[in-house]
PDB file of C-alpha atoms in Angstrom:
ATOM      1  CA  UNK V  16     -53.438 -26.874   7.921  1.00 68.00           C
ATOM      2  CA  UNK V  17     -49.895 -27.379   9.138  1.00 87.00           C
ATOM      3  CA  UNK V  18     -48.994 -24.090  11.194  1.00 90.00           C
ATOM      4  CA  UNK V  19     -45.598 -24.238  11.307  1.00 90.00           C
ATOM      5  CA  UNK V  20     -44.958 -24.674   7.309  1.00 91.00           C
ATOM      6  CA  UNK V  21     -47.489 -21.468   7.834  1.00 91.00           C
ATOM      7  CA  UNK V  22     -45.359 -19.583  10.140  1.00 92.00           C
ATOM      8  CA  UNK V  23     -42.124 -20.603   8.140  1.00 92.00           C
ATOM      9  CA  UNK V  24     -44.145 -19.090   5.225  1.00 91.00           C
ATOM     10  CA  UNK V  25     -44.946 -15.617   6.894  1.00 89.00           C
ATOM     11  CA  UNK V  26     -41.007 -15.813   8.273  1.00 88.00           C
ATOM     12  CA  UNK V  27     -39.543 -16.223   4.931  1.00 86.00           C
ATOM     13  CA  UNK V  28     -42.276 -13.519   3.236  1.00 85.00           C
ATOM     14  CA  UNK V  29     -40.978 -11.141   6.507  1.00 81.00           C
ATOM     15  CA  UNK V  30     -37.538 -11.805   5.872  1.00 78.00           C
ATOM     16  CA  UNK V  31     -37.910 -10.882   2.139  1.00 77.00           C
ATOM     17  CA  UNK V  32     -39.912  -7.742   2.723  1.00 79.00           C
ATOM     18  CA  UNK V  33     -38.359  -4.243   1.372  1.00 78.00           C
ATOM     19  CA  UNK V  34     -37.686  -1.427   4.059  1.00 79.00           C
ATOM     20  CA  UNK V  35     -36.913  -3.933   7.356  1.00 81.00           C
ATOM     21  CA  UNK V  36     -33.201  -2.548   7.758  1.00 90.00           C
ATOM     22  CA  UNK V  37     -32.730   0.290  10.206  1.00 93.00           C
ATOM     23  CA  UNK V  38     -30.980   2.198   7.062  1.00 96.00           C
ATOM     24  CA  UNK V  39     -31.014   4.802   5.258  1.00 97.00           C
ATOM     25  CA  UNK V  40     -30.111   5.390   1.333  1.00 97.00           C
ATOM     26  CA  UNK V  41     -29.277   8.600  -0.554  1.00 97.00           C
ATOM     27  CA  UNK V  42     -28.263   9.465  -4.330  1.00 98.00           C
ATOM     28  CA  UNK V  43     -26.538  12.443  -4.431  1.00 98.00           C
ATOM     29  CA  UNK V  44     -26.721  13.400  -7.779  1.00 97.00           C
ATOM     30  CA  UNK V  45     -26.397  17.152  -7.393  1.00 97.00           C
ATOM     31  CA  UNK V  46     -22.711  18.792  -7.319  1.00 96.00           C
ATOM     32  CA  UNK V  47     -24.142  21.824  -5.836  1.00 97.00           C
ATOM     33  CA  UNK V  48     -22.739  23.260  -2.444  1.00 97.00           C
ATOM     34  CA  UNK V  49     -25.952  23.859  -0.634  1.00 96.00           C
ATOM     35  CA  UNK V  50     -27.238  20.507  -1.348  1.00 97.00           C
ATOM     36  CA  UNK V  51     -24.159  18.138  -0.895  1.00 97.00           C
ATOM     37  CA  UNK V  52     -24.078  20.088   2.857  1.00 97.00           C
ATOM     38  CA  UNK V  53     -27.915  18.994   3.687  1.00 97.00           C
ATOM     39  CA  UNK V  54     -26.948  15.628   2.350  1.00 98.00           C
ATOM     40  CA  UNK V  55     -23.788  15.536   4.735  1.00 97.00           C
ATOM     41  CA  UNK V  56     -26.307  16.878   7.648  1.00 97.00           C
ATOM     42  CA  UNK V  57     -28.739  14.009   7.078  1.00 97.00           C
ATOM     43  CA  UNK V  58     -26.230  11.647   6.746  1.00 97.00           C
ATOM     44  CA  UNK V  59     -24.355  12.262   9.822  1.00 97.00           C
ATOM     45  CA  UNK V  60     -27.546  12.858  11.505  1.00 96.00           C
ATOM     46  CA  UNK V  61     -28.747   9.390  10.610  1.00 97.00           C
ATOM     47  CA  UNK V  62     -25.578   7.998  11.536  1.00 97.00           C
ATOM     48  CA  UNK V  63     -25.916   8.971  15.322  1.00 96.00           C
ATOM     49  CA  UNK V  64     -29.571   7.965  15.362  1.00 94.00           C
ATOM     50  CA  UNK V  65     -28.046   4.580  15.078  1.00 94.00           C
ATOM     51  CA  UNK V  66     -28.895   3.532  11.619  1.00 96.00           C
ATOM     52  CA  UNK V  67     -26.643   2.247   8.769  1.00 96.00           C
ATOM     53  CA  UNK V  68     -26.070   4.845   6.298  1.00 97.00           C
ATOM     54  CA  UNK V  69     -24.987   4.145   2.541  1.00 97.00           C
ATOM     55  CA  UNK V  70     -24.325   7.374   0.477  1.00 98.00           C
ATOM     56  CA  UNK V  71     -24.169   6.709  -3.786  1.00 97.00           C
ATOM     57  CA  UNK V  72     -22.101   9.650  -5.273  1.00 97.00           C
ATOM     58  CA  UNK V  73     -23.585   9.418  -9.114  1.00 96.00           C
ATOM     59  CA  UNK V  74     -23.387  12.086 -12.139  1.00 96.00           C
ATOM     60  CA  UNK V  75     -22.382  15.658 -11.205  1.00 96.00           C
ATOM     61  CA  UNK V  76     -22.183  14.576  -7.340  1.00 97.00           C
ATOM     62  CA  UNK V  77     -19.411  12.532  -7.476  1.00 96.00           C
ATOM     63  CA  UNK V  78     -16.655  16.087  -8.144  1.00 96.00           C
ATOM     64  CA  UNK V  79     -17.445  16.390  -4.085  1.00 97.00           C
ATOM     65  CA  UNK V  80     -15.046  12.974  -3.904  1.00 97.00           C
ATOM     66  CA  UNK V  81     -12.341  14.268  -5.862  1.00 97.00           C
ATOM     67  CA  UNK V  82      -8.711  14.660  -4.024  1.00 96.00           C
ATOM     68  CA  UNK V  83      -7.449  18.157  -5.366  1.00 94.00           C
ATOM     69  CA  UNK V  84      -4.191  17.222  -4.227  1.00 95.00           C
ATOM     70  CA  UNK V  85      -4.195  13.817  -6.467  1.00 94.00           C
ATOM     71  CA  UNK V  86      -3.268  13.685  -9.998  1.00 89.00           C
ATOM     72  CA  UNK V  87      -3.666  11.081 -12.417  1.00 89.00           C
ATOM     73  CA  UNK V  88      -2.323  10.444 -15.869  1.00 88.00           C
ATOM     74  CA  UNK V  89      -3.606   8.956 -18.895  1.00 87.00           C
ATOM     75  CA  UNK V  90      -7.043  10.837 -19.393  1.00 90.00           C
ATOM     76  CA  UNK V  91      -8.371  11.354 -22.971  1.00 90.00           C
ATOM     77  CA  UNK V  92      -8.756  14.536 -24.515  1.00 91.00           C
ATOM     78  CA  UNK V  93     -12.589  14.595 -23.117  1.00 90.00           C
ATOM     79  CA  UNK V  94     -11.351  13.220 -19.673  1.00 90.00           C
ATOM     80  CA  UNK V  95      -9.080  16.141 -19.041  1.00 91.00           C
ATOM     81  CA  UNK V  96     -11.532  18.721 -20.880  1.00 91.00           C
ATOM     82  CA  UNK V  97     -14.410  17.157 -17.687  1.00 90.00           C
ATOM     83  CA  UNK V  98     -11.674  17.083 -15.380  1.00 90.00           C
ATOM     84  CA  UNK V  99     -10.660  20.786 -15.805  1.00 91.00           C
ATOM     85  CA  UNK V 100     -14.475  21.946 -16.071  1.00 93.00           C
ATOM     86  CA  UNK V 101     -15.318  19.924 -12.873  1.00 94.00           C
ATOM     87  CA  UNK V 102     -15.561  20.559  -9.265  1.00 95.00           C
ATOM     88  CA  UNK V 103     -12.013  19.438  -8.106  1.00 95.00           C
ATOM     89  CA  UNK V 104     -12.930  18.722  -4.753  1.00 96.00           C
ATOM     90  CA  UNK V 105     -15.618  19.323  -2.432  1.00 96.00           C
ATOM     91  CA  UNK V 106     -14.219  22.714  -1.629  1.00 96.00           C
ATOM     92  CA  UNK V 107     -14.623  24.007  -4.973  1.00 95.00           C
ATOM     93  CA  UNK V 108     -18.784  23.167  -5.189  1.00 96.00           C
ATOM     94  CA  UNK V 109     -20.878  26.217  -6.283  1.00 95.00           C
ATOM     95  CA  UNK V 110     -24.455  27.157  -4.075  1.00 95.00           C
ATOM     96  CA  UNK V 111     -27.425  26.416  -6.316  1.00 94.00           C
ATOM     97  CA  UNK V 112     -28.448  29.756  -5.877  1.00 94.00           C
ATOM     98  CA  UNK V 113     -26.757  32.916  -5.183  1.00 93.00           C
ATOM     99  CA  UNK V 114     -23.402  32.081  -6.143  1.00 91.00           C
ATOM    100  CA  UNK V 115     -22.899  35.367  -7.934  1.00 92.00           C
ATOM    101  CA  UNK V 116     -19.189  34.460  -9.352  1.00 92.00           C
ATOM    102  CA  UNK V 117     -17.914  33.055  -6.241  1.00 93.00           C
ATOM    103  CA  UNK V 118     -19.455  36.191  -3.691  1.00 94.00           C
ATOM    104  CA  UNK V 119     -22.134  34.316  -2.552  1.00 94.00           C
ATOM    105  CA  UNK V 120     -20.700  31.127  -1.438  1.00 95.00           C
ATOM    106  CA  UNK V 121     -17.742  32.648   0.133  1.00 95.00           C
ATOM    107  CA  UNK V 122     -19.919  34.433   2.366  1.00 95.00           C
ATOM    108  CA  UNK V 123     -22.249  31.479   2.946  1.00 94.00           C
ATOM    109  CA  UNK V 124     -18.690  29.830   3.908  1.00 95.00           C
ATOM    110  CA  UNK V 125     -17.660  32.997   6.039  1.00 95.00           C
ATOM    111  CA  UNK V 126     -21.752  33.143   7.844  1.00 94.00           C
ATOM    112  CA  UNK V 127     -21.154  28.996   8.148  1.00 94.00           C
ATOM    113  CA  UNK V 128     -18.152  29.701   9.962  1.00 93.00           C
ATOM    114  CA  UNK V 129     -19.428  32.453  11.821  1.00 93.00           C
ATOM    115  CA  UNK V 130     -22.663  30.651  13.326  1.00 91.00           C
ATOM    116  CA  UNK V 131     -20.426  27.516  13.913  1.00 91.00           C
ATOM    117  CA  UNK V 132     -22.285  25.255  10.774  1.00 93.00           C
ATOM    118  CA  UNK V 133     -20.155  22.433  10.429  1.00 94.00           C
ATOM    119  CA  UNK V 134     -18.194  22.473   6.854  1.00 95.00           C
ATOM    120  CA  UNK V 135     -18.104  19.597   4.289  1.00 96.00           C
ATOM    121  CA  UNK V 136     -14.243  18.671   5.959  1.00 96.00           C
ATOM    122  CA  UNK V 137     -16.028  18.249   9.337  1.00 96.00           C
ATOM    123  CA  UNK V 138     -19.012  16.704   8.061  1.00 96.00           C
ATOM    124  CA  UNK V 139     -17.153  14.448   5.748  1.00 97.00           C
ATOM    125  CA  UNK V 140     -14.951  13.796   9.364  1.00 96.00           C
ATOM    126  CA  UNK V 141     -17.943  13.013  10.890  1.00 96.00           C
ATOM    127  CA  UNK V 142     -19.230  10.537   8.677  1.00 97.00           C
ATOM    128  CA  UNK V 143     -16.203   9.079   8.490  1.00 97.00           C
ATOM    129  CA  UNK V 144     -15.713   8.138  11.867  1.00 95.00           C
ATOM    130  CA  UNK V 145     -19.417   7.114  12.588  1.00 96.00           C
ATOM    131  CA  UNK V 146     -19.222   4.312   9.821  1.00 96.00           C
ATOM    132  CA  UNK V 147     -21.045   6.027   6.750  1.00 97.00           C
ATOM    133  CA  UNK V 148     -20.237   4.016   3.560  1.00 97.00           C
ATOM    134  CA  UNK V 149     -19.700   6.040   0.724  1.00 97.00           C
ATOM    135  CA  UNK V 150     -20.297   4.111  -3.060  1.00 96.00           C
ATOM    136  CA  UNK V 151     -19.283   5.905  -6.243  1.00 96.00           C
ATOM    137  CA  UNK V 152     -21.309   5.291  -9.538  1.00 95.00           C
ATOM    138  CA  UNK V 153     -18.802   3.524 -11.745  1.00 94.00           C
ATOM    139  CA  UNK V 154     -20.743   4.548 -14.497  1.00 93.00           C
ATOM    140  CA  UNK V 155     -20.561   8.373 -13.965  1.00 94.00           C
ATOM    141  CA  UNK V 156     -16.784   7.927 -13.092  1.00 94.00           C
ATOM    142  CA  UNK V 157     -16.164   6.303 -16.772  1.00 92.00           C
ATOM    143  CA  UNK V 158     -18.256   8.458 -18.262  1.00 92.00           C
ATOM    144  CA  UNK V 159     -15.781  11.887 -17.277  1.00 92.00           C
ATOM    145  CA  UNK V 160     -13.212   9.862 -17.419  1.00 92.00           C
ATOM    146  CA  UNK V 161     -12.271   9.798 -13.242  1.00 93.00           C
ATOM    147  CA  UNK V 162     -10.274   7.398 -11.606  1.00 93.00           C
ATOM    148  CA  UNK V 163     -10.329   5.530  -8.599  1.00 93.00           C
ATOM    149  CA  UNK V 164      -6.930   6.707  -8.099  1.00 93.00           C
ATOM    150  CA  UNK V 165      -7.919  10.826  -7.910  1.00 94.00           C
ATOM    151  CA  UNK V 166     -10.847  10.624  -5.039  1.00 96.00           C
ATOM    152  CA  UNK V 167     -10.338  11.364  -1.524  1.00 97.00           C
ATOM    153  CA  UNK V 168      -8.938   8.567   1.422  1.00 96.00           C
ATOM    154  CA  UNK V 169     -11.798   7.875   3.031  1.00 97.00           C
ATOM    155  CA  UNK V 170     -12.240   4.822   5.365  1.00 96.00           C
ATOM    156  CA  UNK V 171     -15.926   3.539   3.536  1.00 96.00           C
ATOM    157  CA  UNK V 172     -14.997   4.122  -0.253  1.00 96.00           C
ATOM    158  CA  UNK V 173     -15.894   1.847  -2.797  1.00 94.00           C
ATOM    159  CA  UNK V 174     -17.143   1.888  -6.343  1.00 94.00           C
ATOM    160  CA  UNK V 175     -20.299  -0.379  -8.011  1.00 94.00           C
ATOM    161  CA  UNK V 176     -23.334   0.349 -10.158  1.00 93.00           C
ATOM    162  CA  UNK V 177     -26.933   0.677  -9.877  1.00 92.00           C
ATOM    163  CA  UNK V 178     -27.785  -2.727  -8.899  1.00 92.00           C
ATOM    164  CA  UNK V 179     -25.810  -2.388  -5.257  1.00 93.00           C
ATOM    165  CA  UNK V 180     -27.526   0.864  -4.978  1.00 94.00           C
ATOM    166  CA  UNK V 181     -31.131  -0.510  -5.591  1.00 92.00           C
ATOM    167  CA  UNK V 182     -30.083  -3.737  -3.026  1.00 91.00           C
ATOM    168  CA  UNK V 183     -28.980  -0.968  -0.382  1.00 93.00           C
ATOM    169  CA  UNK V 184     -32.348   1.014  -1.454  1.00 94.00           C
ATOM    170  CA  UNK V 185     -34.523  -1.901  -0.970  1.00 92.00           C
ATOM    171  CA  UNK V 186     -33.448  -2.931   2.447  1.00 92.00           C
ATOM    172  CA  UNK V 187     -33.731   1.004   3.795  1.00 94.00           C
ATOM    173  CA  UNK V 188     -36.207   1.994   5.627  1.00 94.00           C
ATOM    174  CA  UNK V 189     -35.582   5.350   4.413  1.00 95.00           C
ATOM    175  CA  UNK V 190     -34.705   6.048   0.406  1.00 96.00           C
ATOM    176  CA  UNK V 191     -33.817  10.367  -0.591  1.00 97.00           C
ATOM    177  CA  UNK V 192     -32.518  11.606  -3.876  1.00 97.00           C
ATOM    178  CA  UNK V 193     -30.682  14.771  -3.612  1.00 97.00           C
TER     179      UNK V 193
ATOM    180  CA  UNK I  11     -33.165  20.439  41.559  1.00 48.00           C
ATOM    181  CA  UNK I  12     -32.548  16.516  40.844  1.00 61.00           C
ATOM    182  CA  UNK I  13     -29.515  14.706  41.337  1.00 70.00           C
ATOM    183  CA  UNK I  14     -27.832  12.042  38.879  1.00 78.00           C
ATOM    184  CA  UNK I  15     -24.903  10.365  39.509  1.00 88.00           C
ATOM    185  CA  UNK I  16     -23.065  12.085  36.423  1.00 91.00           C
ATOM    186  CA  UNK I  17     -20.582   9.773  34.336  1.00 91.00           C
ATOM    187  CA  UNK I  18     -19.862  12.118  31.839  1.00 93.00           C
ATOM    188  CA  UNK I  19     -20.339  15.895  30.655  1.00 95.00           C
ATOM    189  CA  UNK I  20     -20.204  16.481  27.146  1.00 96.00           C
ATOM    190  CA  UNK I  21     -20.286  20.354  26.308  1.00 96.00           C
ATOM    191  CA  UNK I  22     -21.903  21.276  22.781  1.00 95.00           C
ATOM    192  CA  UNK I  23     -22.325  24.641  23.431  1.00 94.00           C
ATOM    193  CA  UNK I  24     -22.187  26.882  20.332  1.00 92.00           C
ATOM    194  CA  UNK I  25     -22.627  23.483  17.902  1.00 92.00           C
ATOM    195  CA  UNK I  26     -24.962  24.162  15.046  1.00 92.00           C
ATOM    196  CA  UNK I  27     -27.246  20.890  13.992  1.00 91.00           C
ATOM    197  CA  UNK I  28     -26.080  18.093  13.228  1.00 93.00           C
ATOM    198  CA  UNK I  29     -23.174  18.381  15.805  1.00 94.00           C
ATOM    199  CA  UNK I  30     -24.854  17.746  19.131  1.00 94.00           C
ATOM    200  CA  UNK I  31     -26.319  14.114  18.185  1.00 94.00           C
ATOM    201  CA  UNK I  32     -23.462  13.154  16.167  1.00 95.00           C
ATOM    202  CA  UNK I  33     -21.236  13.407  19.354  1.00 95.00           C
ATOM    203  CA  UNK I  34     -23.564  12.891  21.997  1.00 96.00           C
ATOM    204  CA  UNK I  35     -24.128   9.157  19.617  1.00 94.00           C
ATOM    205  CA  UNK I  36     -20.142   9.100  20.073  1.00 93.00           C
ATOM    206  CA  UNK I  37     -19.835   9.621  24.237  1.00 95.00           C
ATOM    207  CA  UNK I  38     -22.949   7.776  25.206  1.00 95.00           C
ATOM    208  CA  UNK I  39     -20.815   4.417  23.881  1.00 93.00           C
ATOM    209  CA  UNK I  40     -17.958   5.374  26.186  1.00 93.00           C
ATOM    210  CA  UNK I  41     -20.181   4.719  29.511  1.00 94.00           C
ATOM    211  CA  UNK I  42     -21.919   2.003  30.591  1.00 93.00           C
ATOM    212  CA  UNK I  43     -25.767   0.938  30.336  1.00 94.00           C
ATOM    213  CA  UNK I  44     -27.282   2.276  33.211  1.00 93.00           C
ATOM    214  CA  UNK I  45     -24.906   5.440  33.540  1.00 94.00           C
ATOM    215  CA  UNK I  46     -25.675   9.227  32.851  1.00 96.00           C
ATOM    216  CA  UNK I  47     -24.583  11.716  30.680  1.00 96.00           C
ATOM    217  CA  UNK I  48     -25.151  15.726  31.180  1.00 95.00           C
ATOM    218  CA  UNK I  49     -24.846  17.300  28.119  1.00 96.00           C
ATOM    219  CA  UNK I  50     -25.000  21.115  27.154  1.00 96.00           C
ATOM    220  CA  UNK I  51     -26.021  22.611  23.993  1.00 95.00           C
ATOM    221  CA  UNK I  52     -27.434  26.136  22.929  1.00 94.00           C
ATOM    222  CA  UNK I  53     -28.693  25.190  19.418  1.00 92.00           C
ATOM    223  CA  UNK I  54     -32.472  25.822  20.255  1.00 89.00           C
ATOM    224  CA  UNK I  55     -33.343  22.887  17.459  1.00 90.00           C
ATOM    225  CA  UNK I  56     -31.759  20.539  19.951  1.00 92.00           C
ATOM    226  CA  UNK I  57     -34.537  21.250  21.882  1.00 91.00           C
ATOM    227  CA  UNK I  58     -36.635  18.474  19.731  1.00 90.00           C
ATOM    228  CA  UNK I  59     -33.808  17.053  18.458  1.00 93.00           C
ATOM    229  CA  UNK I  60     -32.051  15.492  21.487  1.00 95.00           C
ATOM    230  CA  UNK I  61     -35.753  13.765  21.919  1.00 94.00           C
ATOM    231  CA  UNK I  62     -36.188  12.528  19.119  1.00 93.00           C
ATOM    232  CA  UNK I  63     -32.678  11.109  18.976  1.00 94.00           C
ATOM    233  CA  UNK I  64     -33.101   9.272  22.434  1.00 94.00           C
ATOM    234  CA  UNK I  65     -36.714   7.987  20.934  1.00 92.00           C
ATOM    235  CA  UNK I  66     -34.753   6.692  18.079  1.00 91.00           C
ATOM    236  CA  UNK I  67     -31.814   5.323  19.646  1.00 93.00           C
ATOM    237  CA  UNK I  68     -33.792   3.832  22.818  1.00 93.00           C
ATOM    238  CA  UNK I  69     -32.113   5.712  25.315  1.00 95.00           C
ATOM    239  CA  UNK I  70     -33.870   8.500  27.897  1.00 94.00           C
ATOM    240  CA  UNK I  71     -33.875  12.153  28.288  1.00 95.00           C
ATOM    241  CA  UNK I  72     -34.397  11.933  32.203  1.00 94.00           C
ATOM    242  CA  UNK I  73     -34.202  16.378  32.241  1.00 92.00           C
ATOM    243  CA  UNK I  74     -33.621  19.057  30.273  1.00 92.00           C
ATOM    244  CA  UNK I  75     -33.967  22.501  31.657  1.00 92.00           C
ATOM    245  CA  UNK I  76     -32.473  25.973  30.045  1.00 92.00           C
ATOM    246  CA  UNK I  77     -30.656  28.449  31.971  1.00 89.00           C
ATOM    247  CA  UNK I  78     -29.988  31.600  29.763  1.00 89.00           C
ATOM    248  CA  UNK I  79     -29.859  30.740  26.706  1.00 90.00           C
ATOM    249  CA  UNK I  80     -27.859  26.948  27.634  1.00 95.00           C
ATOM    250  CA  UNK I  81     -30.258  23.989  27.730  1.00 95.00           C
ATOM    251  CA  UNK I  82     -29.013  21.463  29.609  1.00 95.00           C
ATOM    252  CA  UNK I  83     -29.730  17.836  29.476  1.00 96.00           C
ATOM    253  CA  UNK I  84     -29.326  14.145  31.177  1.00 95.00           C
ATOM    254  CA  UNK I  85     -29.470  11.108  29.040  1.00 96.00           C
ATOM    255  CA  UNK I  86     -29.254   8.120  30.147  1.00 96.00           C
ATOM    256  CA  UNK I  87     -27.842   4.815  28.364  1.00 95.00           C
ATOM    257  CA  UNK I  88     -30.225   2.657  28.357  1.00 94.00           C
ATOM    258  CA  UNK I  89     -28.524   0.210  25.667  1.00 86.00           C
TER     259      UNK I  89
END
């Protein structure tokens, strides 16, 4: 037996093996408040642990990304119906629970601000300036009729599909759906 | 009471998780391997965080003691 055509085997089978990469992988598929913050807390939190952190915005998640200052023309009738039932921004994102018209999460915003909780600006800050790479679902963004040109300036944006999500997924040690 | 030759003092007092780690990740680059940074927090999860961060990161926790209500720590770079 010829060992090193062995141990070039067990390299190349190592090399190939799912999970290796010190990174982590999240879909955040919910638009909701509460969740898009533990996201943000796990992301940034990963991000200082020293691991590479790649963040796909898909269905109701990606409103978080939009720029309320930024408009765009040329939506369909549907686009602009979406667009005005939408999230604009992360600022405008509902708790999952509690909201009760708009009480509950200002107060949640009010207790945040009172116990020092870091908001979605600071988080989003954060992640910003510790690398995090931020992917929206082309898909979803077609779908409700968004464009590239309405979400936020961030430093990591970029837009793909599934497959660059399930190559990110596959090298990650750690995978969540949120 | 030990002594470290201090490089740096990052205060996190009054930061709520994930704060502390996210800029104690950020000032430990600015010194050198070797070097120490004293760091204060009063989030009580930092406790077990700042731990498991250094476990994570390969860096050390040389002390951490708490003095009403402020724990108070020294990392040291280690990479």
């Amino acid at each position: 037996m010829d060992i090193e055509k062995e141990l070039a085997d067990i390299k190349a089978k190592l090399e190939a093996m799912p999970g290796k990469e010190n990174k982590l992988s999240m879909v955040i598929f919910s638009g909701d408040l509460d969740k898009q913050i533990a996201a943000l807390i796990i992301a940034t939190g990963a991000a200082a642990m020293g691991m590479k952190v790649v963040l796909f915005y898909t269905f109701w998640g990606t409103s978080a990304l939009r720029d309320p200052a930024k408009k765009v023309n040329g939506k369909s009738f549907m686009g602009k119906m979406f667009g005005f039932m939408l999230p604009k921004g992360r600022n405008k994102l509902k708790l999952s629970q509690m909201h009760m018209a708009g009480m509950g999460t200002a107060m949640l915003k009010d207790l945040m601000k009172k116990k020092n909780v870091a908001s979605l600006d600071q988080l989003f800050e954060a992640a910003g300036m510790l690398g995090v790479q931020i992917n929206i679902c082309q898909m979803s963004m077609d779908l409700m009729d968004l464009k590239r040109e309405e979400m936020i300036d961030y430093p990591h944006l970029n837009v793909c599909g599934v497959a660059t999500f399930l190559n990110d997924a596959k090298e990650s040690a750690i995978q969540l759906f949120i | 009471m030990s002594d470290y030759t201090v490089a740096k003092t990052l205060d996190c007092k009054g930061l709520a998780c994930p704060m502390p780690i996210v800029r104690l990740s950020q000032e430990i680059a600015k010194i050198k391997v070797g070097e120490v940074i004293e760091m204060f927090t009063t989030d009580p999860g930092s406790l077990a965080d700042v731990p498991s961060w250094a476990k994570s990161t390969g860096n050390a926790v040389l002390e951490n003691k708490q003095e009403s209500g402020v724990i108070h720590f020294f990392v040291k770079r280690q990479k």
